[in-house]
Structure formats: structure tokens, C-alpha cells
PDB file of C-alpha atoms in Angstrom:
ATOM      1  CA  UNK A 971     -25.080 -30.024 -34.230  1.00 51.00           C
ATOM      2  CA  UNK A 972     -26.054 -32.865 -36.441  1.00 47.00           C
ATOM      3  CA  UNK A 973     -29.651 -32.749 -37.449  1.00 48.00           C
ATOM      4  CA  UNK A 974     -32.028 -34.203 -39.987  1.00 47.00           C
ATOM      5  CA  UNK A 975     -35.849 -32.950 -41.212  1.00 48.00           C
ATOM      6  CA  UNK A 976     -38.410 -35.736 -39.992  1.00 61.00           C
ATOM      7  CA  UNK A 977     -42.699 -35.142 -39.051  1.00 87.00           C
ATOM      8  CA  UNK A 978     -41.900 -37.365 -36.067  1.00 95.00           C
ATOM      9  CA  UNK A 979     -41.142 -35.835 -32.827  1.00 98.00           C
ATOM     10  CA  UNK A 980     -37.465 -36.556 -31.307  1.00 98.00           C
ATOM     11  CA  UNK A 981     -36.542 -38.894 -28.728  1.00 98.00           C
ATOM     12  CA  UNK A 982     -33.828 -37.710 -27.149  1.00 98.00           C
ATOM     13  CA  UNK A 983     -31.989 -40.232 -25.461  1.00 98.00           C
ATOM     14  CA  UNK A 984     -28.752 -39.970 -22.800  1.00 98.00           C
ATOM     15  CA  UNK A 985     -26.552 -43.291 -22.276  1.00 97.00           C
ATOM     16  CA  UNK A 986     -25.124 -43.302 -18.836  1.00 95.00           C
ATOM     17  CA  UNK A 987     -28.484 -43.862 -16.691  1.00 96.00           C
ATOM     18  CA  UNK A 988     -31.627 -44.639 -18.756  1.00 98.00           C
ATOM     19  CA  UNK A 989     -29.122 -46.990 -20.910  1.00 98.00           C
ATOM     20  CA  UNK A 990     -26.529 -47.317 -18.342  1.00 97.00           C
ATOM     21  CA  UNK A 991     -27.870 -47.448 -14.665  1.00 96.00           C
ATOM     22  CA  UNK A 992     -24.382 -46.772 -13.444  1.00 93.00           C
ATOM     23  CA  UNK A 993     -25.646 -46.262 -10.096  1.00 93.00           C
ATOM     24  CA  UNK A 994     -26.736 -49.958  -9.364  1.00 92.00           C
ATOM     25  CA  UNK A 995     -24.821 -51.893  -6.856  1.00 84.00           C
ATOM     26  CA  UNK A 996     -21.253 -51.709  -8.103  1.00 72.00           C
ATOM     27  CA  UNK A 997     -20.895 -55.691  -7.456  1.00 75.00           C
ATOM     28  CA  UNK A 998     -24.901 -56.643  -8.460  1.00 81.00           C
ATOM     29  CA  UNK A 999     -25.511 -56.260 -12.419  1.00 84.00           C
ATOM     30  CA  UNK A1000     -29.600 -55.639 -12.757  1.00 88.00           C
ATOM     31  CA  UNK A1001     -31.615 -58.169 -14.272  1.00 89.00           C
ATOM     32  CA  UNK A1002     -31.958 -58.694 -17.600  1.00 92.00           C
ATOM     33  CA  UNK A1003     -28.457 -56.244 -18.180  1.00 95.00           C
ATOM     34  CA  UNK A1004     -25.103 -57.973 -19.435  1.00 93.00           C
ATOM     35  CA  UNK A1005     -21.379 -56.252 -18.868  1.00 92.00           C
ATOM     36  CA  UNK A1006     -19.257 -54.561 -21.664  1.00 93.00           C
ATOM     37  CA  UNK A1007     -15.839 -52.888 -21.100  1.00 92.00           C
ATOM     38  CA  UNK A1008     -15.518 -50.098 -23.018  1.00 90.00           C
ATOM     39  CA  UNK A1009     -12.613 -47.418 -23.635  1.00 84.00           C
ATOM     40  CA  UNK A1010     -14.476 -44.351 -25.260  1.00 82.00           C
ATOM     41  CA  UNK A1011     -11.861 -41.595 -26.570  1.00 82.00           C
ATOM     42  CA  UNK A1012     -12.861 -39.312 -23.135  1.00 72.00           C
ATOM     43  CA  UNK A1013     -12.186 -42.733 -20.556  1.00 71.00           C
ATOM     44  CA  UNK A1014      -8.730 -42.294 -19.070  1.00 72.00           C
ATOM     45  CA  UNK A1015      -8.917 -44.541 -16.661  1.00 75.00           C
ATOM     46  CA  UNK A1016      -6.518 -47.420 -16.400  1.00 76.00           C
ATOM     47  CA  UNK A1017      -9.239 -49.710 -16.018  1.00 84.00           C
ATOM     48  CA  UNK A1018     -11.658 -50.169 -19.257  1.00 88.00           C
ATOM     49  CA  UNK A1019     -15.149 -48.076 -18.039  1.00 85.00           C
ATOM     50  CA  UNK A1020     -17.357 -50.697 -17.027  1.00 90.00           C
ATOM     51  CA  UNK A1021     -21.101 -50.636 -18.860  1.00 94.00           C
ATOM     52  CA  UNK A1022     -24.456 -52.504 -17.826  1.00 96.00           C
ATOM     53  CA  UNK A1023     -26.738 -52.630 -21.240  1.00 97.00           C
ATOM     54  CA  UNK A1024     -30.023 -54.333 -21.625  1.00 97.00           C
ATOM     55  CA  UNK A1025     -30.414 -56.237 -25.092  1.00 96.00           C
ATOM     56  CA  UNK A1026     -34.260 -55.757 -24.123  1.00 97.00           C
ATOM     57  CA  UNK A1027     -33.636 -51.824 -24.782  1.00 98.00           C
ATOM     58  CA  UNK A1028     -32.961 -51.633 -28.369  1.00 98.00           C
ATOM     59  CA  UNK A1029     -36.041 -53.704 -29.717  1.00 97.00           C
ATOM     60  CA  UNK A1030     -37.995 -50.935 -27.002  1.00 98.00           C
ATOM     61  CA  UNK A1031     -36.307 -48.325 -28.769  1.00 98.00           C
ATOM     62  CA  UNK A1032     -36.420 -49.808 -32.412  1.00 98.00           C
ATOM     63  CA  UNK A1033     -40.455 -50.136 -31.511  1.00 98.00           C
ATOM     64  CA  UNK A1034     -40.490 -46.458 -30.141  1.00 98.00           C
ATOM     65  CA  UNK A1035     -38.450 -45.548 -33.884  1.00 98.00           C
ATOM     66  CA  UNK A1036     -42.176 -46.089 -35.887  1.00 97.00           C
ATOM     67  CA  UNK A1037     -43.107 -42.803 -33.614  1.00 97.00           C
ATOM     68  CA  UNK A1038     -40.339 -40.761 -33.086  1.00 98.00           C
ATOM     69  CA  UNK A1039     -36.858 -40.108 -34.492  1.00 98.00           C
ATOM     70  CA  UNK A1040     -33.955 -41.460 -32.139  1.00 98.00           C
ATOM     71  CA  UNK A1041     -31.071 -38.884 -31.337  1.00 98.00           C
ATOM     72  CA  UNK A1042     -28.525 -39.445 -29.494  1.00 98.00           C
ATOM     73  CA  UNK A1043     -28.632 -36.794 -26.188  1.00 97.00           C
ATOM     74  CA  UNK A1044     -24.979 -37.879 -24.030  1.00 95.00           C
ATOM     75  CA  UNK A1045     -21.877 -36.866 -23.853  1.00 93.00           C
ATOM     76  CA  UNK A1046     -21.011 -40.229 -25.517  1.00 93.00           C
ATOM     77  CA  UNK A1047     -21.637 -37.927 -28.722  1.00 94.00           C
ATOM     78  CA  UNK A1048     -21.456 -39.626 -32.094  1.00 95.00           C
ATOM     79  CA  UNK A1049     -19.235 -42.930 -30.228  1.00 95.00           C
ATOM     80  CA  UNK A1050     -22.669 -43.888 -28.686  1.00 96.00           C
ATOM     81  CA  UNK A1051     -23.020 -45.242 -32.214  1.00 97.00           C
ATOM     82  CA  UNK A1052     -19.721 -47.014 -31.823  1.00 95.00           C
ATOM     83  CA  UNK A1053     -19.995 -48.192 -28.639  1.00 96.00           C
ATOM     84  CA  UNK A1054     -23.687 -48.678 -27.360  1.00 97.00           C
ATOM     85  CA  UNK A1055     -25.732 -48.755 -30.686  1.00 98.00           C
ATOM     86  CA  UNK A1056     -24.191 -52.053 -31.451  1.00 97.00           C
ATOM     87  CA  UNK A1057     -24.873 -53.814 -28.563  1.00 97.00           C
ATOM     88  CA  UNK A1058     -28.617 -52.669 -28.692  1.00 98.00           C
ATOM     89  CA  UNK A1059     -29.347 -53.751 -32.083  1.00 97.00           C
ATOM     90  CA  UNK A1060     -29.873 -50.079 -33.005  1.00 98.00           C
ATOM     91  CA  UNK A1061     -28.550 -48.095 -35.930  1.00 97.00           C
ATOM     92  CA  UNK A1062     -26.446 -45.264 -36.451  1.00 98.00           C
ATOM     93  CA  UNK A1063     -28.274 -42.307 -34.978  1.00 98.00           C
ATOM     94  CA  UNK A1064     -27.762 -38.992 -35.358  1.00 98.00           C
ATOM     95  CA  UNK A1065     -26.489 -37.420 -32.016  1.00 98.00           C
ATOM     96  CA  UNK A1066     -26.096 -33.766 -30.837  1.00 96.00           C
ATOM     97  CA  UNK A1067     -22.470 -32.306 -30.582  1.00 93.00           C
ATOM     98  CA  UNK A1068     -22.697 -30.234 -28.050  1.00 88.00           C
ATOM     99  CA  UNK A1069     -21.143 -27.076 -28.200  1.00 82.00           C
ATOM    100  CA  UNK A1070     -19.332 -27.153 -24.553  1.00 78.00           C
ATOM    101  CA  UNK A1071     -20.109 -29.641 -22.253  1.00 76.00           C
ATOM    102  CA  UNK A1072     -20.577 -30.011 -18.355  1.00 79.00           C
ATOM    103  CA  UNK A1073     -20.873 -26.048 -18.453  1.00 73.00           C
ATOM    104  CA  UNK A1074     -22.785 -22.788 -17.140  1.00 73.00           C
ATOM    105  CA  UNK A1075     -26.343 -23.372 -17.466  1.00 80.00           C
ATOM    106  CA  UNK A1076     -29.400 -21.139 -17.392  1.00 77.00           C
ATOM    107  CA  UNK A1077     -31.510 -20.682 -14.384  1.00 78.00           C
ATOM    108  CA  UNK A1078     -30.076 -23.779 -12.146  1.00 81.00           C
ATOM    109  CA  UNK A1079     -31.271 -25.790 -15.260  1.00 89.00           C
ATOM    110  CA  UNK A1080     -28.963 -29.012 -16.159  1.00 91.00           C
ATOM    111  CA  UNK A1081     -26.132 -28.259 -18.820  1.00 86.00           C
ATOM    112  CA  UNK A1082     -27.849 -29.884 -21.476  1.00 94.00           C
ATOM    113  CA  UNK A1083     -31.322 -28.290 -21.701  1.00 94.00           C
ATOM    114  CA  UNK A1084     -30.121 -24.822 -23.035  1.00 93.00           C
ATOM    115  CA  UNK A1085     -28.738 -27.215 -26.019  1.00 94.00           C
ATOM    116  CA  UNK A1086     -31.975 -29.555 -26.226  1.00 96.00           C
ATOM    117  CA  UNK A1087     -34.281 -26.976 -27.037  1.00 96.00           C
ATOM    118  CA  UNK A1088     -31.400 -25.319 -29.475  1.00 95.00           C
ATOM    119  CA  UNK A1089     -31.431 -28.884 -31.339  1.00 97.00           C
ATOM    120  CA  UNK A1090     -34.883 -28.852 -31.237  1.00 97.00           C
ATOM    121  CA  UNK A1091     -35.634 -26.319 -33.451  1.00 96.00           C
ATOM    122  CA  UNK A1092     -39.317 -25.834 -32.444  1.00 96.00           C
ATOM    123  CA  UNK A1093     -40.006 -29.652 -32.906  1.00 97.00           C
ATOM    124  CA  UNK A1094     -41.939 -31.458 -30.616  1.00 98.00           C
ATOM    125  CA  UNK A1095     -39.307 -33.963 -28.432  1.00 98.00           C
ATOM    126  CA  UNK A1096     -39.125 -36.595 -25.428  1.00 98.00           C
ATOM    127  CA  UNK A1097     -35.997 -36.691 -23.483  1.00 98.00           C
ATOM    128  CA  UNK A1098     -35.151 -39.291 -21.214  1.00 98.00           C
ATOM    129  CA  UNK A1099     -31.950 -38.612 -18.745  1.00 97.00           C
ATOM    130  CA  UNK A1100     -30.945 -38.529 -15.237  1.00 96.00           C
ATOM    131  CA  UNK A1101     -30.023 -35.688 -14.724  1.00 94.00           C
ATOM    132  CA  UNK A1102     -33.501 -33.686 -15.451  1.00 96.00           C
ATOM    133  CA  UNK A1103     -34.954 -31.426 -12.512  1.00 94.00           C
ATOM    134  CA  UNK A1104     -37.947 -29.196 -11.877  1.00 95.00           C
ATOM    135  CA  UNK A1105     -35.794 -26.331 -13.211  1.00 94.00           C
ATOM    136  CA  UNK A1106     -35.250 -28.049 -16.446  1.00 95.00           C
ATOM    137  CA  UNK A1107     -38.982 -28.563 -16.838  1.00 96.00           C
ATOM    138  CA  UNK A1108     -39.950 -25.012 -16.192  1.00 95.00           C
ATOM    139  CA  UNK A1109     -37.060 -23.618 -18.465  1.00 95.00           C
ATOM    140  CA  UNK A1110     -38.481 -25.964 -21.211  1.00 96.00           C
ATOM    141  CA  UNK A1111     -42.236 -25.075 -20.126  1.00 96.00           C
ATOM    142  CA  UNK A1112     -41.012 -20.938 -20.817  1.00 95.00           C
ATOM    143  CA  UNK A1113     -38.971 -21.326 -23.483  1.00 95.00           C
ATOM    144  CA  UNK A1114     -40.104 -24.092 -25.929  1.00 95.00           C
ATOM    145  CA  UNK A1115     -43.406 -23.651 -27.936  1.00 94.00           C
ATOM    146  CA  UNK A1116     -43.890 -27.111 -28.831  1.00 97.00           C
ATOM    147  CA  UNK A1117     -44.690 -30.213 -26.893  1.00 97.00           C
ATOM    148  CA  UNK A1118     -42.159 -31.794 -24.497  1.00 98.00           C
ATOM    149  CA  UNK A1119     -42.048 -34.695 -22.833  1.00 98.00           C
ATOM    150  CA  UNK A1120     -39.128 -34.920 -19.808  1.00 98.00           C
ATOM    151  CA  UNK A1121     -38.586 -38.222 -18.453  1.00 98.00           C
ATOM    152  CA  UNK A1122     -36.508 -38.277 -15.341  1.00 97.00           C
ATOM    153  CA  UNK A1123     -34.609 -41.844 -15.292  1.00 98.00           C
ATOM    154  CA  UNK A1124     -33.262 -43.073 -11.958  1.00 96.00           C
ATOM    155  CA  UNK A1125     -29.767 -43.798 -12.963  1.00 96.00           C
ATOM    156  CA  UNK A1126     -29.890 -47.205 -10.473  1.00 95.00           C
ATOM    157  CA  UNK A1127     -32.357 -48.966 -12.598  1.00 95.00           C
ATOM    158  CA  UNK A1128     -32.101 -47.477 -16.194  1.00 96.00           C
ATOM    159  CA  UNK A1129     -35.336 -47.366 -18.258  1.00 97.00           C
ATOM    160  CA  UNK A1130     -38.230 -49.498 -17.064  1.00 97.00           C
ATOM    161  CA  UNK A1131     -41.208 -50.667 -18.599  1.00 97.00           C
ATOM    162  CA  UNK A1132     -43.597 -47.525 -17.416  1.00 98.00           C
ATOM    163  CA  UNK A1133     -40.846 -45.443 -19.049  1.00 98.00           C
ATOM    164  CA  UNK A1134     -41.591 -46.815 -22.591  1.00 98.00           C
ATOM    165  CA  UNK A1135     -45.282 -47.390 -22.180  1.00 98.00           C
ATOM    166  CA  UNK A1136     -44.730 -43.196 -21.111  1.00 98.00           C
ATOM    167  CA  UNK A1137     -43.130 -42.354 -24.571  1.00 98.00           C
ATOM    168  CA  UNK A1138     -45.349 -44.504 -26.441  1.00 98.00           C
ATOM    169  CA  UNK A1139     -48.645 -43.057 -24.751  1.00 98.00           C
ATOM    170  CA  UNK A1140     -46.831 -39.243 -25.568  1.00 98.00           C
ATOM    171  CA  UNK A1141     -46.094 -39.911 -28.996  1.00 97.00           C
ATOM    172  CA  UNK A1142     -49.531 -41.492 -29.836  1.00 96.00           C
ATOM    173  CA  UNK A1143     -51.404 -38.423 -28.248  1.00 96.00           C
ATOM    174  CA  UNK A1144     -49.658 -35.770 -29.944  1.00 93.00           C
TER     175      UNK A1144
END
């Protein structure tokens, strides 16, 4: 996994949903989002994969990047950087490489947690994603020392305004 040493806590942050919301209307883009056609090395699809992004989000995130340090947390993996990071305005991020993907996970928790709190390290860390449950929040709540913020995203409207006034309030109280 690709890590670096920082006093800021992580912000941990999946593509396809809080970046992505890939479950709008298939025919309505949302507000504010424009359309990209993008062929990362996993898309075999004849068709290019389609992806909503909001400009709006990276100058969100860049603001969030004076409190935390950005990571990406998808299964994008280091293309994110390629692919999404450009279009945002953001720079290249360090992202973890998960060690097996869409796998077995502890306790009914999603795939990903068991290798959140193993990137981690003890650190203090927000994760948005869409894919977070109530089992994810206990396994964290058991198994992590330090503080955690989870931030469910519903994947048919991406990250919304009360989602980074959320990180910003977490980050400021720790």
C-alpha cells in the first residue's frame, strides 16, 4: 500500500458515488456535474464507461487538503490520478493498492474496511463511500483506536454540501 507520514488525519476518498453518483438517472446528468468517457485498464466494455464529475468537487477537496491528507480509497487505484484527479483540479494523490479486491470481508463489513484501518496505521481518518454500513462502523468502532469519521454517500447524488461542511467540522474538532 502506498503511504506517506503527515500530522493531518486522512481523507479517504472512493470515486464511483461520492465523486461519481453513478446511480442518478441514467438519461438526467445532476446539476452542476459534466460527462467524461473514460476507458480505465479494468473497463471492458465496448462502450467507453460513462462518468458524471463536478468541477465544484476538487476546489471542496483542495479546501478540505489544509486539514487532512487526500488518499485515494477506490478501486480506481493509482488511475484515479489519471483519470479523475485531472478533471477536479486535484493533484496526484497517493491511493491504497489494495491487496484483493471485491473479496471476503470481516463480520458482514464492506470489502474495503478490513484494508482502511490496515492503511491507517492508527491515524485518525474520514472516509467517504457508498458502500459503508452499520457493520462497517462497529468493526471500525472495535478495532481502530483513533478517531474515525464514516460518511455514507448516496451514490445518486455524490457529495453534497452537508458532506463537506461534515469533514470540515470533524477535522477542526479533532
Amino acid at each position: 500500500m502506498t503511504k506517506s507520514a503527515s500530522a493531518k488525519p486522512l481523507l479517504l476518498i472512493d470515486v464511483d458515488g461520492p465523486l461519481n453518483p453513478y446511480a442518478a438517472q441514467a438519461q438526467r446528468r445532476p446539476e452542476g456535474y459534466t460527462t467524461h468517457r473514460m476507458r480505465p485498464s479494468g473497463w471492458f466494455e465496448t462502450k467507453p464507461l460513462r462518468v458524471w464529475l463536478n468541477p465544484g468537487h476538487g476546489a471542496e477537496l483542495r479546501t478540505l487538503a489544509e486539514r487532512y491528507e487526500l488518499v485515494w480509497a477506490t478501486t480506481w487505484k493509482g488511475e484515479a490520478n489519471d483519470w479523475i484527479a485531472p478533471h477536479l483540479g486535484l493533484p496526484e494523490l497517493p491511493f491504497i493498492d489494495w491487496p484483493k479486491m471485491h473479496g471476503a470481508a470481516p463480520r458482514g463489513t464492506f470489502w474495503k474496511t478490513q484494508y482502511i484501518l490496515e492503511y491507517a496505521a492508527g491515524r485518525p481518518f474520514a472516509w467517504v463511500d457508498d458502500d459503508i454500513t452499520s457493520y462497517d462502523h462497529e468493526y471500525v468502532e472495535q478495532n481502530h483506536l483513533a478517531a474515525a469519521l464514516l460518511l455514507h454517500i448516496d451514490p445518486r447524488f455524490g457529495l453534497l454540501r452537508p458532506d463537506f461542511d461534515a469533514l470540515a467540522d470533524w477535522a477542526a474538532a479533532l
